[in-house]
mmCIF file of C-alpha atoms and ligand atoms in Angstrom:
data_model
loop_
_atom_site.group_PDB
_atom_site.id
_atom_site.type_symbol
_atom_site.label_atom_id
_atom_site.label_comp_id
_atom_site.label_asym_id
_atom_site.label_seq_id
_atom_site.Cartn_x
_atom_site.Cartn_y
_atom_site.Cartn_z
ATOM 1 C CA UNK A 228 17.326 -15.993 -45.283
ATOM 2 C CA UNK A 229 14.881 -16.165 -48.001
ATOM 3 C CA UNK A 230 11.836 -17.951 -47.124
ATOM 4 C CA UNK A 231 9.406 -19.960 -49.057
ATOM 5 C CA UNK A 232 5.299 -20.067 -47.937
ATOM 6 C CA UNK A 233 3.772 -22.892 -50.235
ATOM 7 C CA UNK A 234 0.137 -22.215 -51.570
ATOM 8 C CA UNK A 235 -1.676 -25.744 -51.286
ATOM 9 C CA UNK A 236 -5.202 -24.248 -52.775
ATOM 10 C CA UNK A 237 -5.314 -26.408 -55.531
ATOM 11 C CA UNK A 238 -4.522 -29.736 -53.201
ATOM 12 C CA UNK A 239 -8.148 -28.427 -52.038
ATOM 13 C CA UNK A 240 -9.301 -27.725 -55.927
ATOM 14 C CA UNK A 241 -8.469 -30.912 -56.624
ATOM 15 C CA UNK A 242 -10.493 -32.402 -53.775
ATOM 16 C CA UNK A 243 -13.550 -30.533 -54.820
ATOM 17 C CA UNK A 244 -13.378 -31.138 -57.990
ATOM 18 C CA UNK A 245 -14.784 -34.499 -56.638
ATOM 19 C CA UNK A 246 -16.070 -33.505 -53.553
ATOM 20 C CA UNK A 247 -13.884 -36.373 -51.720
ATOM 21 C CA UNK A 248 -11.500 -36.311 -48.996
ATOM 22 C CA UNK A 249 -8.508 -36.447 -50.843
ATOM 23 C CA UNK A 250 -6.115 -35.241 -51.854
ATOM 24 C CA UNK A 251 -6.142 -33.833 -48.275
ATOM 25 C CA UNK A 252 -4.441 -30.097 -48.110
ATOM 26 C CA UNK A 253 -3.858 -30.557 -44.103
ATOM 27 C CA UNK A 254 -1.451 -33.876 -45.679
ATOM 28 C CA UNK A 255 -0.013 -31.690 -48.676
ATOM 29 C CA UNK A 256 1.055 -29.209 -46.069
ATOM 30 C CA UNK A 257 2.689 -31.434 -43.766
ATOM 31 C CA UNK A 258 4.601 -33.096 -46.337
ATOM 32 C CA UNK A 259 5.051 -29.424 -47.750
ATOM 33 C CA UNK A 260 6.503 -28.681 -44.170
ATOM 34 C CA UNK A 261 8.795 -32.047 -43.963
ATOM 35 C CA UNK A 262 10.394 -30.898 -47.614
ATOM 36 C CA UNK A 263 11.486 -27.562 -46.051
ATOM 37 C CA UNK A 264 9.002 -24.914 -46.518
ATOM 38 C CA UNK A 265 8.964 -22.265 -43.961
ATOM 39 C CA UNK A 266 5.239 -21.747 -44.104
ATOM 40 C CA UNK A 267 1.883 -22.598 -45.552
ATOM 41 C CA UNK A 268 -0.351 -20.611 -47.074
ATOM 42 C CA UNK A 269 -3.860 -21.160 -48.068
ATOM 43 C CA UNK A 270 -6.850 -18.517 -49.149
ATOM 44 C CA UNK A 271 -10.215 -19.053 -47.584
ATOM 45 C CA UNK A 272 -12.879 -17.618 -50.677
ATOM 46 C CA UNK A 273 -16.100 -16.958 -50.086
ATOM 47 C CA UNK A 274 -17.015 -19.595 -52.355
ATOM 48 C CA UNK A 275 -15.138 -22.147 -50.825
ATOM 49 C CA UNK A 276 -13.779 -23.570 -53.584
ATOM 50 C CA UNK A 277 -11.138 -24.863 -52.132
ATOM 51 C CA UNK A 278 -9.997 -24.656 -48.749
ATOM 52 C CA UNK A 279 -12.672 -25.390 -46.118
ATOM 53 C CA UNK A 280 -13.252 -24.043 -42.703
ATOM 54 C CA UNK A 281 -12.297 -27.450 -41.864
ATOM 55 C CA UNK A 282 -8.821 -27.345 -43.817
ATOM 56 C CA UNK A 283 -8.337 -24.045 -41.705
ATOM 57 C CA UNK A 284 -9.129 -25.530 -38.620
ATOM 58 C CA UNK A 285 -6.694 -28.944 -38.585
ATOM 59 C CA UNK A 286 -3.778 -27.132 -40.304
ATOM 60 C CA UNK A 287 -3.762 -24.398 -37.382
ATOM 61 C CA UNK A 288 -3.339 -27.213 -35.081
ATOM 62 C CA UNK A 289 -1.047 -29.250 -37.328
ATOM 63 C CA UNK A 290 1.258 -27.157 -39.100
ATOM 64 C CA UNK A 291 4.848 -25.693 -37.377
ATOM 65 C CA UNK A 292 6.045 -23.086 -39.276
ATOM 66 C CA UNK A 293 3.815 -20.292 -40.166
ATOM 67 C CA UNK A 294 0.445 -20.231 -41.061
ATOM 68 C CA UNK A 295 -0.434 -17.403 -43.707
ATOM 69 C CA UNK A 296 -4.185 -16.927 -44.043
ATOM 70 C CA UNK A 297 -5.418 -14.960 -47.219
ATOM 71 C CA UNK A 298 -8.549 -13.257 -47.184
ATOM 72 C CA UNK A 299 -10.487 -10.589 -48.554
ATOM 73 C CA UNK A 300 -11.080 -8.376 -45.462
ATOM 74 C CA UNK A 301 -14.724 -9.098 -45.119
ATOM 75 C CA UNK A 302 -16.456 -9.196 -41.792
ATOM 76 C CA UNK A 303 -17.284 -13.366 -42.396
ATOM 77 C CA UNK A 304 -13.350 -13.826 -42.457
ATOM 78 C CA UNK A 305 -12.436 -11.040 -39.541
ATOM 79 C CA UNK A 306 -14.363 -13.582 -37.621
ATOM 80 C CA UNK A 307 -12.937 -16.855 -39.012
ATOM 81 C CA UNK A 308 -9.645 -15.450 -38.765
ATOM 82 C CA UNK A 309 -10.216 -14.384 -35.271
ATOM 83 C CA UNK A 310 -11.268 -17.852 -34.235
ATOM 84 C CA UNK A 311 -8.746 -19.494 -35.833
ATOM 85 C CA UNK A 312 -5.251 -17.709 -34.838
ATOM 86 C CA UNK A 313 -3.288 -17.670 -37.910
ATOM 87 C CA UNK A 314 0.548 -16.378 -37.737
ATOM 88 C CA UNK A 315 -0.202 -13.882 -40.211
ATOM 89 C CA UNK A 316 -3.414 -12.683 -42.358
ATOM 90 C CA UNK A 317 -2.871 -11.540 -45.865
ATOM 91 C CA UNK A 318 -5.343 -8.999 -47.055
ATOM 92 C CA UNK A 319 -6.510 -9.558 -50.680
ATOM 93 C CA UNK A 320 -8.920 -8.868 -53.379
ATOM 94 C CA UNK A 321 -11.603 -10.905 -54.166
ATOM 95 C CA UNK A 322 -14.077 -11.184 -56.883
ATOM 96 C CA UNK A 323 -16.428 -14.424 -56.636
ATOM 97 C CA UNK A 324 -16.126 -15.027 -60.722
ATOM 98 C CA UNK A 325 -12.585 -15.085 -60.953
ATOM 99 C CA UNK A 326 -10.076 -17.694 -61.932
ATOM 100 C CA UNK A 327 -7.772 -16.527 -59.283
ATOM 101 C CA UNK A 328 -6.612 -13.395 -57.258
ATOM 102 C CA UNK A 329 -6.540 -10.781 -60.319
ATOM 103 C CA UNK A 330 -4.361 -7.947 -58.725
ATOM 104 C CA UNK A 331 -3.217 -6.272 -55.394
ATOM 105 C CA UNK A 332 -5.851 -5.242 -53.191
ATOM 106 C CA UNK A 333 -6.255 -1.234 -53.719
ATOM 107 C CA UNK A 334 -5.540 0.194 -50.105
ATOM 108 C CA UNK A 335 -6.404 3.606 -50.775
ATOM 109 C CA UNK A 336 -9.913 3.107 -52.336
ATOM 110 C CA UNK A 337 -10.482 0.726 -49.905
ATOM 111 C CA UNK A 338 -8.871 2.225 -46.697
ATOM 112 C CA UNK A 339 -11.844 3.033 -44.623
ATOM 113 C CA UNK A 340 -13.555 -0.443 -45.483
ATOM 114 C CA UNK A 341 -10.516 -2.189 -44.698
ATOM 115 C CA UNK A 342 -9.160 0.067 -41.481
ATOM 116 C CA UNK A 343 -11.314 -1.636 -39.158
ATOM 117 C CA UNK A 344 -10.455 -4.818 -40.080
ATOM 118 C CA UNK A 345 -6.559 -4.758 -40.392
ATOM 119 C CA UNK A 346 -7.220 -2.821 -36.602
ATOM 120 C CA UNK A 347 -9.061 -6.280 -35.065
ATOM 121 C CA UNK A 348 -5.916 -8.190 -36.831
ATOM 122 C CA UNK A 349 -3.742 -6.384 -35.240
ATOM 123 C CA UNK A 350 -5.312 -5.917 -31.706
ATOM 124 C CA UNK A 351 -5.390 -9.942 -31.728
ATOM 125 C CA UNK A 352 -1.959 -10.650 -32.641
ATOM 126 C CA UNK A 353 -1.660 -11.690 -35.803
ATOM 127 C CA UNK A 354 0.591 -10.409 -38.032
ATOM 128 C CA UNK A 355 -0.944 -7.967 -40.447
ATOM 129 C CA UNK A 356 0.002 -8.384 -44.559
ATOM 130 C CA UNK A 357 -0.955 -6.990 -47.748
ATOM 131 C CA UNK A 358 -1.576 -7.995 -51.102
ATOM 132 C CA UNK A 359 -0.815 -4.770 -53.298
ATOM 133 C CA UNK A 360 1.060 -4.024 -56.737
ATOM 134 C CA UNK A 361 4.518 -2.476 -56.727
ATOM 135 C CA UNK A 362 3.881 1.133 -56.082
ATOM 136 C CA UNK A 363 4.420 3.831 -53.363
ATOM 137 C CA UNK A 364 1.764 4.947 -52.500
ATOM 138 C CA UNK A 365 0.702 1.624 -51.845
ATOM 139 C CA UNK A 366 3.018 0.629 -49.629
ATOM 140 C CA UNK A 367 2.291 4.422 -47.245
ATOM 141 C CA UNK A 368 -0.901 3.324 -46.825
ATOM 142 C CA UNK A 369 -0.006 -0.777 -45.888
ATOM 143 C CA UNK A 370 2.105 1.237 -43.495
ATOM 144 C CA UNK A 371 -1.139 3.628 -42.530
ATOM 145 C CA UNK A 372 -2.968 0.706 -41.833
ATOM 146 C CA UNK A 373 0.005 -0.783 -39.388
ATOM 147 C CA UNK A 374 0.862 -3.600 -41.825
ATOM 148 C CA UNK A 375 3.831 -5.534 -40.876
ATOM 149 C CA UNK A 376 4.704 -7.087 -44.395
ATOM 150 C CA UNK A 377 3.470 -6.348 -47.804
ATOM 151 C CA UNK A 378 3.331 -8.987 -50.584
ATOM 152 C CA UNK A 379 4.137 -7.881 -53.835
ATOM 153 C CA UNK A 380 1.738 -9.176 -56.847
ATOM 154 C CA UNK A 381 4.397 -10.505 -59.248
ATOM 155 C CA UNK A 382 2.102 -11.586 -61.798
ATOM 156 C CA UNK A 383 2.967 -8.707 -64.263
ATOM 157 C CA UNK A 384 6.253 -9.286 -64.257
ATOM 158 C CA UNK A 385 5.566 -13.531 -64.877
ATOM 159 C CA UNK A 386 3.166 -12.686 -67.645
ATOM 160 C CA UNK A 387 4.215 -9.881 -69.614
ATOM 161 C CA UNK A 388 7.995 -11.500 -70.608
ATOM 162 C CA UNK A 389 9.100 -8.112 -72.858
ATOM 163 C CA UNK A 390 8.890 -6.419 -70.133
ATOM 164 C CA UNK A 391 10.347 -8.130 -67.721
ATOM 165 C CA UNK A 392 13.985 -6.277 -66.945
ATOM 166 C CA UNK A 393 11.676 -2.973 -66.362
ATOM 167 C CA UNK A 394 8.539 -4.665 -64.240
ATOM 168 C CA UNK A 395 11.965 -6.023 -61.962
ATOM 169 C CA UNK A 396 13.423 -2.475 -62.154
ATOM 170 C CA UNK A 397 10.075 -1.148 -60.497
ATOM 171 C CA UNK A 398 9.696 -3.923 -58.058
ATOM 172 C CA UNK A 399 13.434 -3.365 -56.694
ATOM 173 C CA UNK A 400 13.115 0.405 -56.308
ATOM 174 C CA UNK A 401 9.426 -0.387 -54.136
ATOM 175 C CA UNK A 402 10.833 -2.995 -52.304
ATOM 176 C CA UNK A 403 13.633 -0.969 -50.614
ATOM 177 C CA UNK A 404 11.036 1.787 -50.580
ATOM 178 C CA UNK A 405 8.743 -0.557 -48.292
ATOM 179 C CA UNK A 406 12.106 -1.853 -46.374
ATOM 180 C CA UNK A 407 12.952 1.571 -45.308
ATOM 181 C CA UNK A 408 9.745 2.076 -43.657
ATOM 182 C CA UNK A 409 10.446 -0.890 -41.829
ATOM 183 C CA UNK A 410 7.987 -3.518 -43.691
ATOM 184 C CA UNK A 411 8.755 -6.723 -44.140
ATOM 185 C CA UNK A 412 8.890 -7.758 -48.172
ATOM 186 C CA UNK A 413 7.013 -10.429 -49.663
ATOM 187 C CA UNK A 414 5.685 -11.530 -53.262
ATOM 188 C CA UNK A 415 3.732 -14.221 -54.835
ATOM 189 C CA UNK A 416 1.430 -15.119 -57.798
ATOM 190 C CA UNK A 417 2.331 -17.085 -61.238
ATOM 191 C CA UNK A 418 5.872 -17.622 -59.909
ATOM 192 C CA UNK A 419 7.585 -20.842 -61.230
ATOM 193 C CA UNK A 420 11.221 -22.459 -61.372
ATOM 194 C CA UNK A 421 12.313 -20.057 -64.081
ATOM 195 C CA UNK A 422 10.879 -17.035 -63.644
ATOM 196 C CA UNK A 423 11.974 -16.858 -60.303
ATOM 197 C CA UNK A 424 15.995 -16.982 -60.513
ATOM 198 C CA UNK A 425 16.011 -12.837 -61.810
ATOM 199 C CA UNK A 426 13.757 -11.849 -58.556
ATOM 200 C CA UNK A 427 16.110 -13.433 -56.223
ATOM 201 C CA UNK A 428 18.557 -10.925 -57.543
ATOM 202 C CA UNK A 429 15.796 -8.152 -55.374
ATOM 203 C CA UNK A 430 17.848 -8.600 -51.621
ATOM 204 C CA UNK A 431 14.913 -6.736 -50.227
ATOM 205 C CA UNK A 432 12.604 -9.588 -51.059
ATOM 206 C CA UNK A 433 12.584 -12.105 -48.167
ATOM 207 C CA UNK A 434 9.736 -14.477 -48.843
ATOM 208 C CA UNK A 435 7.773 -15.910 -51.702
ATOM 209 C CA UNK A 436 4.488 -17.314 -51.549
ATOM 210 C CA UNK A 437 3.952 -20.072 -54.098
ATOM 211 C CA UNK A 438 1.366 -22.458 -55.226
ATOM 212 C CA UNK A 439 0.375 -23.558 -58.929
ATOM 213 C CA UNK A 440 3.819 -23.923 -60.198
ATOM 214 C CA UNK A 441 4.551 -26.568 -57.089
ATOM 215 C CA UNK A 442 1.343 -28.509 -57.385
ATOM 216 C CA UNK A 443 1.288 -28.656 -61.017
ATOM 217 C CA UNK A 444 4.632 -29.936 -60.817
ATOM 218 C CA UNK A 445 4.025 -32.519 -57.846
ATOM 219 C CA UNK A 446 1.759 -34.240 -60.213
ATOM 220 C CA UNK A 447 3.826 -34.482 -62.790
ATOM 221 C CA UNK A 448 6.823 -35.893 -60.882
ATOM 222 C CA UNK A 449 4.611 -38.102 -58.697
ATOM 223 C CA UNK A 450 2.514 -39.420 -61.624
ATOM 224 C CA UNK A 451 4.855 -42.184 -62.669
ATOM 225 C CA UNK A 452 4.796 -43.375 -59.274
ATOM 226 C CA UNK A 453 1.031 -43.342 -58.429
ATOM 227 C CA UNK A 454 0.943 -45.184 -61.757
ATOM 228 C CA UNK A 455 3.565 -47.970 -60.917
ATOM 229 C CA UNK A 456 1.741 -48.595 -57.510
ATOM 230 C CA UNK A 457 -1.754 -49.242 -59.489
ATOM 231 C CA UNK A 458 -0.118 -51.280 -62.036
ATOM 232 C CA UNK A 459 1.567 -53.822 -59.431
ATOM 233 C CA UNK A 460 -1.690 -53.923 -57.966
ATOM 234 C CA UNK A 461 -3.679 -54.690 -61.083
ATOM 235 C CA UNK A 462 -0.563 -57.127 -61.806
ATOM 236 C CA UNK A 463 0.402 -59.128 -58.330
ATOM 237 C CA UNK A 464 -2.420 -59.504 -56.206
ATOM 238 C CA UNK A 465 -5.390 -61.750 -56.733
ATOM 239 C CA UNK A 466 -8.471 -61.037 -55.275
ATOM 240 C CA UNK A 467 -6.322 -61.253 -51.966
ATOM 241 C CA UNK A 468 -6.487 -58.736 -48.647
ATOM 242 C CA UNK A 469 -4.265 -56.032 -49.589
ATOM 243 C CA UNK A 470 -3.479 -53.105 -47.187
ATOM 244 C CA UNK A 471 -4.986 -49.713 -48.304
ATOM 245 C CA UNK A 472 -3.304 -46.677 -49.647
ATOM 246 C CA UNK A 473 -3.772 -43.428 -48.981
HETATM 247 N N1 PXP B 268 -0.137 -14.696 -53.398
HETATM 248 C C1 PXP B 268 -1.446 -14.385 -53.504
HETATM 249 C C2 PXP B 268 -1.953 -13.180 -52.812
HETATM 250 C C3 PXP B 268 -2.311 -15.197 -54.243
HETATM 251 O O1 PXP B 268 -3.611 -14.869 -54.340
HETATM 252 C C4 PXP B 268 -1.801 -16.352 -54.865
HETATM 253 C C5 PXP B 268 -2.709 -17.238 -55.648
HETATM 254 O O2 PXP B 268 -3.587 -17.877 -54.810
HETATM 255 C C6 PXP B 268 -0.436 -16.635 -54.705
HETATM 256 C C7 PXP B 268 0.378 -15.785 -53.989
HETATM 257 C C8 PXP B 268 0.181 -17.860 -55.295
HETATM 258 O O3 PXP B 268 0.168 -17.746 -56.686
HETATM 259 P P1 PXP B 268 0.513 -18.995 -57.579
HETATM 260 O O4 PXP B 268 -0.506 -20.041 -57.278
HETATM 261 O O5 PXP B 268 0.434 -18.477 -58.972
HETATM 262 O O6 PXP B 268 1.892 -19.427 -57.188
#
C-alpha cells in the first residue's frame, strides 16, 4: 500500500502570517486524517515560523495515524522530540534564511554531528528517517546511522522538467538500492497532482510526504464556499444573534 503523510506547515504559515489562532494546523490535520491520509507531518524550525511547540504538543495527543516530526538534528529538537513521542523523526537540513528545506541533509559530512542524535531517537523508540538526495552512498550511511526509512528529496525531479525521465531513472535504481538493505522508501518536496502519476510507476516507493500542492489547492477549492457563507451573512441576517463559525 502506498501511503500518503500530509505536510500542514503552511495551515501554520498562514496562521502566523497574522499571528491568530486560525487556521488551526491541529484542525487541518484532523480533517487531513478524516479524508484518508495515513499520517501527518509537520517541521518544527528553529524560527518557528510555523508550527509551534504548541501545534506539536495537541496533534501528538490528537492525531491517529502517524505522526512524522521533521527536524534538523539539533540538540533544542533531540529534546522536543524526546518529550513529545512522535511515531517517527525525519532528519533534515536547515538553514534559518530559507524559503523552504533546500536539499537532503548530507549524512556523511554531517555523520558525527548527527550520530548522537539519530542514537537518542532510536534508544527512545521512535522511528528513525532521513531526508537525503537519491544517491548511494547516502543511503549506506542512513543505514550506518540505524535509519529505518529514508525520504527521498524529489524536488529535482519536480523542477527541472527536461530532465525528468533520467532524475526518475536515478531515483528507481536508489530506491531498490535502499530496499535491499532493508529501509523503508519515502519521498517528498514540490510534489503535486501531476507530477506525481510517473513516480508511482517507482514500486519501491511506499510513502509520500506532501504539503504545498494540498494546501494551495484546499484554498482554492474551499474559496467559493468560505465566500458563499460570508455573502449569506452579509445578505440574510440583520443585526440578529447569529451562531459563530469557525
Ligand atoms: N519533505 C520534506 C523533508 C520537506 O522539507 C518538505 C517541505 O516542508 C516536504 C516533504 C513537503 O514538500 P511540499 O510542501 O513541497 O509538498
Amino acid at each position: 500500500m502506498k501511503r500518503l503523510s500530509v505536510n500542514i506547515d503552511h495551515i501554520g504559515t498562514l496562521r502566523q502570517a497574522r499571528q491568530e489562532k486560525m487556521p488551526d494546523p491541529v484542525y487541518a490535520a484532523v480533517l487531513a486524517e478524516l479524508a484518508g491520509a495515513d499520517g501527518i507531518t509537520c517541521h518544527l524550525r528553529g524560527d518557528r515560523r510555523h508550527i509551534q511547540e504548541r501545534d506539536l504538543d495537541l496533534l501528538r495527543k490528537i492525531i491517529k495515524t502517524e505522526l512524522n516530526l521533521e527536524m534538523a538534528a539539533t540538540p533544542e529538537m533531540l529534546k522536543i522530540a524526546l518529550k513529545v513521542q512522535p511515531d517517527i523523526v525525519t532528519l533534515v537540513p536547515e538553514r534559518a534564511d530559507e524559503l523552504t528545506t533546500e536539499g537532503g541533509l548530507d549524512l556523511i559530512k554531517n555523520y558525527s554531528r548527527i550520530k548522537s542524535i539519530a542514537e537518542s531517537i532510536k534508544q527512545n523508540k521512535i522511528k528513525l528517517s532521513v531526508f537525503i538526495e537519491a544517491d548511494e552512498k547516502q543511503v549506506d550511511y542512513a543505514k550506518k546511522l540505524n535509519a529505518d526509512q529514508i525520504e527521498l528529496n524529489i524536488n529535482s525531479y519536480c523542477q527541472k522538467v527536461a530532465q525528468r525521465k533520467e532524475i526518475l531513472r536515478k531515483i528507481k535504481t536508489i530506491a531498490a538500492y535502499a530496499q535491499r538493505k532493508n529501509l523503508i522508501v519515502h519521498c517528498g518536496h514540490g510534489l503535486d497532482y501531476n507530477n506525481i502519476k510517473p513516480i508511482l510507476t517507482v514500486k519501491e516507493i511506499s510513502g509520500f510526504s506532501i504539503g504545498f500542492s494540498i494546501i494551495a489547492r484546499a484554498v482554492l477549492i474551499g474559496l467559493g464556499k468560505a465566500v458563499s457563507e460570508m455573502k449569506d451573512i452579509i445578505t440574510n441576517i440583520d443585526g440578529g444573534v447569529i451562531n459563530e463559525i469557525w
